[in-house]
């Protein structure tokens, strides 16, 4: 969901070639509600504009994950000489023990290299470089993967049991990726198998039947994907998506808002013969047969990028987070065609989406510069230039921005200086 990892450049968004990108020092800027200290400034005051997280200014931030009311980041000291990795986990916000970023080892030994972190609604899971998972937070639906549920806040513990077969004892596996949904979790093992656990009442775990009522308490292999090597997995509120090594997209779980990309009221399947009219899939179904490179899930929408650089979205679209169209729901994969540059990362939240792009040519670099200075008064001129030079994405960006500003009654648009405060 909003937990998709997203590396951030500095607040000026200086973009350029791959060499320039490597030289840029990465920082975090955040803006949002802050009632639980999730913005990392030591207060509980909300902000409308991004501001640097000062305690991480000495760190080179690799990735960020946002939960409902907490934030986690993976970073290494900027003074690292590069001879060894020192990626550490920083956490703050609700249930994280501080309104400021703090280094968190949890159940890992100190100096463990952290590869990835993902935040759910009330739980967090971190992946170490050697393939171990640790989870902490609330566990009322088994989302921590410990084999039991529990009330109250649970401390960090390493996961040691993964059920490949129900008739065999669980075993320890090496994990390569993890994603947290609202109350469920998914992970990929080193051999490309998908494991899911937590709440599964809407089919979001991908199992035809569950072992503990509406829950799965241990990580369990999604057998419907047997023989398919999965390279990417993403969890939404009540749905899950996976991308295979061959670029196919599979989806399962709740599809009430179109987040599975399968249409409004037909083609859905449930293992329960009496529930065939429900908008859910209990087992993975093929949505896009090939060409998919990246996937991310918001609470009720999904974004994918394909090999030709285009982005498609589907699901809840009331705020324009899933598609160009102004409809409330995008039932099928629909184009999002106003992003400038080559897509590197995708992220999605409840009512918004974000795309990290790079300029890989002089033309794209010029498009970035023009995109940064678009306002209502010059949007027609820039759109005209973009249309005549084949910069279609920039032209659509001008059109979208103009529509947005006019809808809000704004006569001009200027970047707020507060966003660059350090």
Coordinates of C-alpha atoms in Angstrom, one line a residue:
X1 CA 0.0 0.0 0.0
X2 CA 1.6 3.3 1.0
X3 CA 4.4 1.1 2.1
X4 CA 6.0 0.8 -1.2
X5 CA 9.7 1.7 -0.9
X6 CA 10.7 4.9 -2.6
X7 CA 14.2 6.4 -2.7
X8 CA 14.1 10.2 -2.5
X9 CA 16.4 12.7 -4.0
X10 CA 17.0 16.1 -2.4
X11 CA 14.1 18.6 -2.4
X12 CA 15.2 20.4 -5.5
X13 CA 14.7 17.2 -7.5
X14 CA 17.9 17.6 -9.5
X15 CA 17.7 15.0 -12.2
X16 CA 20.1 13.9 -14.9
X17 CA 22.3 11.1 -16.2
X18 CA 23.1 8.0 -14.3
X19 CA 26.5 9.5 -13.3
X20 CA 24.8 12.6 -11.9
X21 CA 22.3 10.4 -10.0
X22 CA 25.1 8.5 -8.3
X23 CA 26.7 11.7 -7.1
X24 CA 23.5 13.2 -5.6
X25 CA 23.2 12.9 -1.8
X26 CA 19.8 11.6 -0.9
X27 CA 17.7 13.1 1.8
X28 CA 14.2 12.7 3.1
X29 CA 11.5 15.4 2.9
X30 CA 8.1 14.7 4.4
X31 CA 4.7 16.5 4.5
X32 CA 1.5 15.0 6.0
X33 CA -0.5 14.6 9.1
X34 CA 1.7 14.1 12.2
X35 CA -0.5 13.1 15.1
X36 CA 1.8 10.2 16.0
X37 CA 5.2 11.8 15.1
X38 CA 5.4 10.1 11.8
X39 CA 7.1 13.1 10.1
X40 CA 10.2 12.6 12.3
X41 CA 10.6 16.2 13.5
X42 CA 9.9 15.5 17.2
X43 CA 6.5 17.2 17.2
X44 CA 2.9 16.1 16.5
X45 CA 2.1 19.1 14.3
X46 CA 1.0 18.4 10.8
X47 CA 2.5 20.1 7.7
X48 CA 1.2 20.9 4.3
X49 CA 4.7 21.3 2.7
X50 CA 7.7 18.9 2.6
X51 CA 10.5 19.6 5.1
X52 CA 13.8 17.7 5.5
X53 CA 14.1 15.2 8.3
X54 CA 17.0 16.8 10.1
X55 CA 18.2 13.9 12.1
X56 CA 18.9 12.0 8.8
X57 CA 20.9 14.7 7.2
X58 CA 24.1 12.8 8.1
X59 CA 22.8 9.7 6.4
X60 CA 22.6 8.6 2.7
X61 CA 19.0 7.5 2.5
X62 CA 18.5 4.4 0.3
X63 CA 14.7 3.8 0.7
X64 CA 11.7 4.8 2.7
X65 CA 8.5 3.0 3.7
X66 CA 5.4 4.7 5.2
X67 CA 2.7 2.9 7.3
X68 CA -0.6 4.3 8.6
X69 CA 1.1 6.4 11.3
X70 CA 4.8 5.4 11.2
X71 CA 7.8 5.7 8.9
X72 CA 10.9 3.6 8.3
X73 CA 14.0 4.3 6.3
X74 CA 17.2 2.4 5.3
X75 CA 20.3 4.6 5.3
X76 CA 24.0 4.5 5.7
X77 CA 26.4 7.2 7.0
X78 CA 27.5 9.7 4.4
X79 CA 31.1 9.4 5.6
X80 CA 31.2 5.7 4.6
X81 CA 34.2 5.2 2.3
X82 CA 32.3 2.6 0.3
X83 CA 34.5 -0.4 1.2
X84 CA 31.6 -2.0 3.1
X85 CA 27.9 -1.7 3.4
X86 CA 26.6 -0.1 6.6
X87 CA 22.9 0.1 5.8
X88 CA 20.9 0.6 9.0
X89 CA 17.2 0.7 9.8
X90 CA 15.7 3.9 11.2
X91 CA 12.1 4.1 12.5
X92 CA 9.8 6.7 14.0
X93 CA 6.2 7.4 14.7
X94 CA 3.4 5.3 16.2
X95 CA 4.6 2.3 18.2
X96 CA 8.3 2.9 17.2
X97 CA 9.4 4.5 20.5
X98 CA 10.2 7.9 19.2
X99 CA 9.0 10.9 17.2
X100 CA 12.5 11.3 16.0
X101 CA 14.3 8.8 13.7
X102 CA 16.2 6.2 15.7
X103 CA 18.4 3.3 14.7
X104 CA 16.5 0.1 15.3
X105 CA 18.1 -3.4 15.4
X106 CA 15.2 -5.3 17.0
X107 CA 15.9 -9.0 16.9
X108 CA 18.8 -8.6 14.5
X109 CA 22.3 -8.4 15.9
X110 CA 23.9 -5.0 15.8
X111 CA 25.5 -4.0 12.5
X112 CA 23.2 -6.4 10.6
X113 CA 22.9 -5.0 7.0
X114 CA 19.3 -4.2 6.2
X115 CA 18.1 -4.8 2.7
X116 CA 14.5 -3.7 2.8
X117 CA 11.7 -2.6 5.2
X118 CA 8.0 -2.5 4.7
X119 CA 5.3 -0.9 6.9
X120 CA 1.7 -2.1 7.2
X121 CA -1.1 -0.5 9.0
X122 CA 0.1 -1.5 12.5
X123 CA 3.0 -3.8 11.8
X124 CA 6.5 -3.5 10.2
X125 CA 8.7 -6.2 8.6
X126 CA 12.4 -5.8 7.9
X127 CA 14.6 -7.9 5.6
X128 CA 18.3 -8.5 6.3
X129 CA 21.0 -8.9 3.6
X130 CA 21.3 -12.6 4.5
X131 CA 17.6 -13.2 3.9
X132 CA 16.1 -13.2 7.3
X133 CA 12.9 -11.4 8.2
X134 CA 12.0 -9.8 11.5
X135 CA 8.5 -8.4 12.3
X136 CA 7.1 -6.3 15.1
X137 CA 3.9 -4.4 15.9
X138 CA 0.3 -5.7 16.4
X139 CA -0.5 -9.3 15.6
X140 CA -4.2 -9.7 16.0
X141 CA -4.5 -11.2 12.6
X142 CA -1.3 -13.2 12.5
X143 CA 0.5 -10.6 10.3
X144 CA 3.7 -11.1 12.2
X145 CA 3.9 -14.7 11.0
X146 CA 4.6 -16.3 14.4
X147 CA 2.1 -19.1 14.3
X148 CA -0.3 -17.4 16.8
X149 CA -2.2 -14.2 17.3
X150 CA -1.7 -11.8 20.2
X151 CA -3.2 -8.7 21.7
X152 CA -1.2 -5.5 22.2
X153 CA 2.1 -4.4 20.8
X154 CA 4.6 -7.2 20.1
X155 CA 8.3 -6.8 20.1
X156 CA 10.6 -7.8 17.1
X157 CA 11.2 -11.4 16.4
X158 CA 12.9 -13.2 13.5
X159 CA 10.7 -15.5 11.4
X160 CA 12.1 -19.1 11.3
X161 CA 9.1 -21.1 10.0
X162 CA 7.8 -21.1 6.4
X163 CA 5.2 -23.7 5.3
X164 CA 6.1 -25.0 1.9
X165 CA 3.8 -28.0 2.3
X166 CA 0.9 -28.3 4.8
X167 CA 1.7 -31.9 5.5
X168 CA 5.4 -31.2 6.3
X169 CA 7.1 -29.3 9.1
X170 CA 7.8 -25.6 8.4
X171 CA 11.4 -24.8 7.5
X172 CA 13.7 -21.7 7.4
X173 CA 14.0 -20.1 4.0
X174 CA 16.1 -17.3 2.6
X175 CA 13.9 -14.3 1.6
X176 CA 14.6 -11.8 -1.1
X177 CA 11.7 -9.4 -0.9
X178 CA 8.8 -8.5 1.5
X179 CA 5.7 -6.3 1.3
X180 CA 3.2 -5.4 4.0
X181 CA -0.5 -4.9 3.3
X182 CA -3.0 -3.5 5.8
X183 CA -3.2 -6.6 7.9
X184 CA -1.3 -9.2 5.8
X185 CA 2.2 -9.8 4.6
X186 CA 3.8 -11.3 1.5
X187 CA 7.4 -12.4 0.8
X188 CA 9.4 -14.0 -2.0
X189 CA 12.0 -16.7 -1.3
X190 CA 15.3 -17.0 -3.1
X191 CA 13.8 -19.6 -5.5
X192 CA 11.0 -17.3 -6.6
X193 CA 8.2 -18.7 -4.4
X194 CA 5.6 -16.4 -2.8
X195 CA 4.6 -16.8 0.9
X196 CA 1.7 -15.0 2.5
X197 CA 0.3 -14.7 6.0
X198 CA -2.0 -12.6 8.2
X199 CA -5.6 -11.7 7.5
X200 CA -7.1 -13.5 4.4
X201 CA -10.8 -12.9 4.7
X202 CA -11.0 -11.2 1.3
X203 CA -8.7 -13.6 -0.5
X204 CA -5.6 -11.4 -0.2
X205 CA -3.4 -14.4 0.8
X206 CA -4.0 -16.3 -2.4
X207 CA -4.9 -19.6 -0.7
X208 CA -8.1 -21.5 -1.6
X209 CA -8.6 -22.3 2.1
X210 CA -7.1 -20.9 5.3
X211 CA -5.8 -22.9 8.3
X212 CA -7.0 -20.6 11.1
X213 CA -10.5 -19.3 10.2
X214 CA -10.0 -16.1 8.2
X215 CA -6.2 -16.0 9.0
X216 CA -3.0 -17.7 8.1
X217 CA -0.6 -17.6 11.1
X218 CA 2.6 -18.9 9.5
X219 CA 4.1 -17.9 6.2
X220 CA 2.5 -20.2 3.7
X221 CA 3.4 -20.9 0.1
X222 CA 1.0 -19.7 -2.6
X223 CA 0.6 -23.1 -4.4
X224 CA -1.3 -21.6 -7.3
X225 CA 2.0 -20.0 -8.4
X226 CA 3.9 -23.3 -8.4
X227 CA 6.5 -23.4 -11.2
X228 CA 6.4 -19.6 -11.7
X229 CA 9.4 -17.6 -10.7
X230 CA 8.2 -14.4 -9.0
X231 CA 10.5 -11.4 -8.9
X232 CA 8.3 -8.7 -7.3
X233 CA 5.4 -8.7 -4.9
X234 CA 3.2 -5.9 -3.6
X235 CA 0.4 -5.8 -1.0
X236 CA -2.5 -3.3 -0.9
X237 CA -5.2 -2.9 1.6
X238 CA -7.0 -6.2 0.8
X239 CA -5.3 -7.3 -2.4
X240 CA -1.9 -8.6 -3.5
X241 CA 0.0 -8.5 -6.8
X242 CA 3.0 -10.3 -8.2
X243 CA 5.3 -9.9 -11.2
X244 CA 7.0 -12.9 -12.6
X245 CA 10.5 -13.1 -14.1
X246 CA 8.9 -13.2 -17.6
X247 CA 6.9 -10.0 -16.9
X248 CA 3.5 -11.4 -16.2
X249 CA 1.2 -9.7 -13.6
X250 CA -0.9 -11.8 -11.3
X251 CA -3.4 -10.4 -8.8
X252 CA -5.6 -11.8 -6.0
X253 CA -7.8 -10.6 -3.1
X254 CA -10.5 -7.9 -2.9
X255 CA -11.5 -6.2 -6.2
X256 CA -14.3 -4.0 -5.0
X257 CA -12.7 -0.9 -6.4
X258 CA -11.2 -2.4 -9.5
X259 CA -7.7 -2.9 -7.9
X260 CA -7.3 -6.3 -9.5
X261 CA -7.8 -4.9 -13.0
X262 CA -10.3 -7.5 -14.0
X263 CA -13.4 -5.4 -14.6
X264 CA -16.4 -4.4 -12.5
X265 CA -18.7 -7.4 -12.0
X266 CA -17.6 -10.4 -14.0
X267 CA -14.9 -12.9 -14.2
X268 CA -14.4 -13.1 -10.5
X269 CA -13.8 -16.4 -8.7
X270 CA -14.0 -17.7 -5.2
X271 CA -13.3 -21.1 -3.9
X272 CA -16.5 -20.9 -1.9
X273 CA -19.3 -22.0 -4.3
X274 CA -21.8 -19.8 -2.4
X275 CA -19.7 -16.7 -2.8
X276 CA -19.2 -16.5 -6.6
X277 CA -20.8 -13.1 -6.7
X278 CA -18.2 -11.5 -4.4
X279 CA -15.7 -9.2 -5.9
X280 CA -12.6 -11.1 -4.8
X281 CA -10.2 -13.7 -6.0
X282 CA -9.0 -16.3 -3.6
X283 CA -6.3 -17.5 -5.9
X284 CA -3.9 -15.6 -8.2
X285 CA -5.2 -14.8 -11.7
X286 CA -3.3 -13.6 -14.7
X287 CA -4.0 -9.9 -15.4
X288 CA -1.2 -8.9 -17.8
X289 CA 0.6 -11.7 -19.7
X290 CA 3.9 -10.0 -20.3
X291 CA 5.9 -6.8 -20.4
X292 CA 5.4 -5.7 -16.7
X293 CA 8.5 -4.5 -14.9
X294 CA 7.3 -2.9 -11.7
X295 CA 4.2 -3.1 -9.5
X296 CA 3.0 -1.2 -6.5
X297 CA -0.3 -1.4 -4.6
X298 CA -2.0 1.5 -2.8
X299 CA -4.8 0.8 -0.4
X300 CA -7.4 0.3 -3.2
X301 CA -5.5 0.9 -6.4
X302 CA -2.6 -0.6 -8.3
X303 CA 0.2 0.9 -10.6
X304 CA 2.4 -1.0 -13.0
X305 CA 5.2 0.1 -15.4
X306 CA 5.9 -1.8 -18.6
X307 CA 9.0 -2.3 -20.7
X308 CA 8.2 0.5 -23.1
X309 CA 8.2 3.0 -20.2
X310 CA 4.5 3.5 -19.9
X311 CA 2.6 3.4 -16.6
X312 CA -0.9 1.9 -16.1
X313 CA -3.1 2.1 -13.1
X314 CA -6.4 0.5 -12.0
X315 CA -8.7 0.6 -9.0
X316 CA -10.1 3.5 -6.9
X317 CA -9.5 6.7 -8.8
X318 CA -11.6 9.4 -7.0
X319 CA -8.5 11.6 -6.6
X320 CA -6.9 10.7 -10.0
X321 CA -4.4 8.3 -8.3
X322 CA -4.9 5.4 -10.7
X323 CA -5.6 6.8 -14.2
X324 CA -6.0 9.8 -16.5
X325 CA -9.7 9.3 -16.7
X326 CA -11.8 11.3 -14.2
X327 CA -14.0 8.2 -13.4
X328 CA -14.3 7.1 -9.7
X329 CA -13.0 3.6 -10.6
X330 CA -10.6 2.4 -13.2
X331 CA -11.7 -1.2 -13.7
X332 CA -9.1 -2.2 -16.2
X333 CA -5.4 -1.2 -16.6
X334 CA -5.6 2.4 -17.8
X335 CA -2.8 4.7 -19.0
X336 CA -1.1 7.2 -16.7
X337 CA 0.7 9.1 -19.4
X338 CA 2.0 12.4 -18.1
X339 CA 5.2 11.3 -16.3
X340 CA 8.4 12.7 -17.8
X341 CA 11.5 10.6 -18.0
X342 CA 12.3 6.9 -17.5
X343 CA 10.4 5.2 -14.7
X344 CA 12.6 4.0 -11.8
X345 CA 10.2 3.4 -8.9
X346 CA 6.5 3.5 -8.2
X347 CA 4.7 4.2 -4.9
X348 CA 1.1 4.4 -4.0
X349 CA -0.9 5.4 -0.9
X350 CA -4.6 5.7 -0.1
X351 CA -5.5 8.6 -2.4
X352 CA -2.2 9.4 -4.1
X353 CA 0.6 7.9 -6.2
X354 CA 4.2 8.8 -6.9
X355 CA 6.7 8.0 -9.6
X356 CA 10.5 8.4 -9.5
X357 CA 11.9 9.0 -12.9
X358 CA 15.3 9.8 -14.4
X359 CA 16.4 11.8 -17.5
X360 CA 18.4 9.4 -19.7
X361 CA 18.9 11.8 -22.6
X362 CA 19.4 15.5 -23.3
X363 CA 15.8 15.7 -24.5
X364 CA 14.4 14.3 -21.3
X365 CA 16.7 16.5 -19.2
X366 CA 15.2 19.5 -21.0
X367 CA 11.7 18.2 -20.4
X368 CA 12.5 18.0 -16.6
X369 CA 13.7 21.6 -16.5
X370 CA 10.5 22.8 -18.3
X371 CA 8.3 20.6 -16.1
X372 CA 9.7 22.2 -12.9
X373 CA 8.7 25.7 -14.0
X374 CA 5.2 25.1 -15.4
X375 CA 2.5 27.3 -14.0
X376 CA -0.9 28.5 -15.2
X377 CA 0.4 31.5 -17.1
X378 CA 3.0 29.6 -19.1
X379 CA 1.4 26.2 -19.4
X380 CA -0.1 26.9 -22.9
X381 CA 3.3 28.0 -24.3
X382 CA 5.2 25.0 -22.8
X383 CA 2.5 22.6 -24.0
X384 CA 2.7 24.0 -27.5
X385 CA 6.5 23.6 -27.5
X386 CA 6.2 20.1 -26.1
X387 CA 3.6 19.0 -28.7
X388 CA 5.7 20.3 -31.6
X389 CA 8.9 18.5 -30.3
X390 CA 7.3 15.2 -29.6
X391 CA 7.4 15.6 -25.8
X392 CA 4.0 14.1 -25.3
X393 CA 4.3 13.4 -21.6
X394 CA 5.3 17.0 -20.9
X395 CA 2.3 18.3 -23.0
X396 CA -0.1 16.1 -21.0
X397 CA 1.5 17.2 -17.7
X398 CA 0.8 20.9 -18.7
X399 CA -2.8 20.0 -19.5
X400 CA -3.3 18.1 -16.2
X401 CA -1.6 20.8 -14.1
X402 CA -3.7 23.5 -15.7
X403 CA -6.9 21.5 -15.1
X404 CA -5.9 21.0 -11.5
X405 CA -5.1 24.7 -10.8
X406 CA -8.2 25.9 -12.5
X407 CA -10.4 23.5 -10.5
X408 CA -8.9 24.9 -7.3
X409 CA -9.3 28.5 -8.5
X410 CA -5.6 29.2 -8.4
X411 CA -4.3 31.8 -10.9
X412 CA -0.7 30.9 -10.7
X413 CA 1.5 28.2 -9.2
X414 CA 4.8 28.8 -7.5
X415 CA 6.8 26.3 -5.5
X416 CA 6.5 27.1 -1.8
X417 CA 9.8 28.1 -0.3
X418 CA 9.0 26.2 2.8
X419 CA 9.6 23.0 1.0
X420 CA 13.3 23.8 0.8
X421 CA 13.8 24.7 4.4
X422 CA 16.4 22.7 6.1

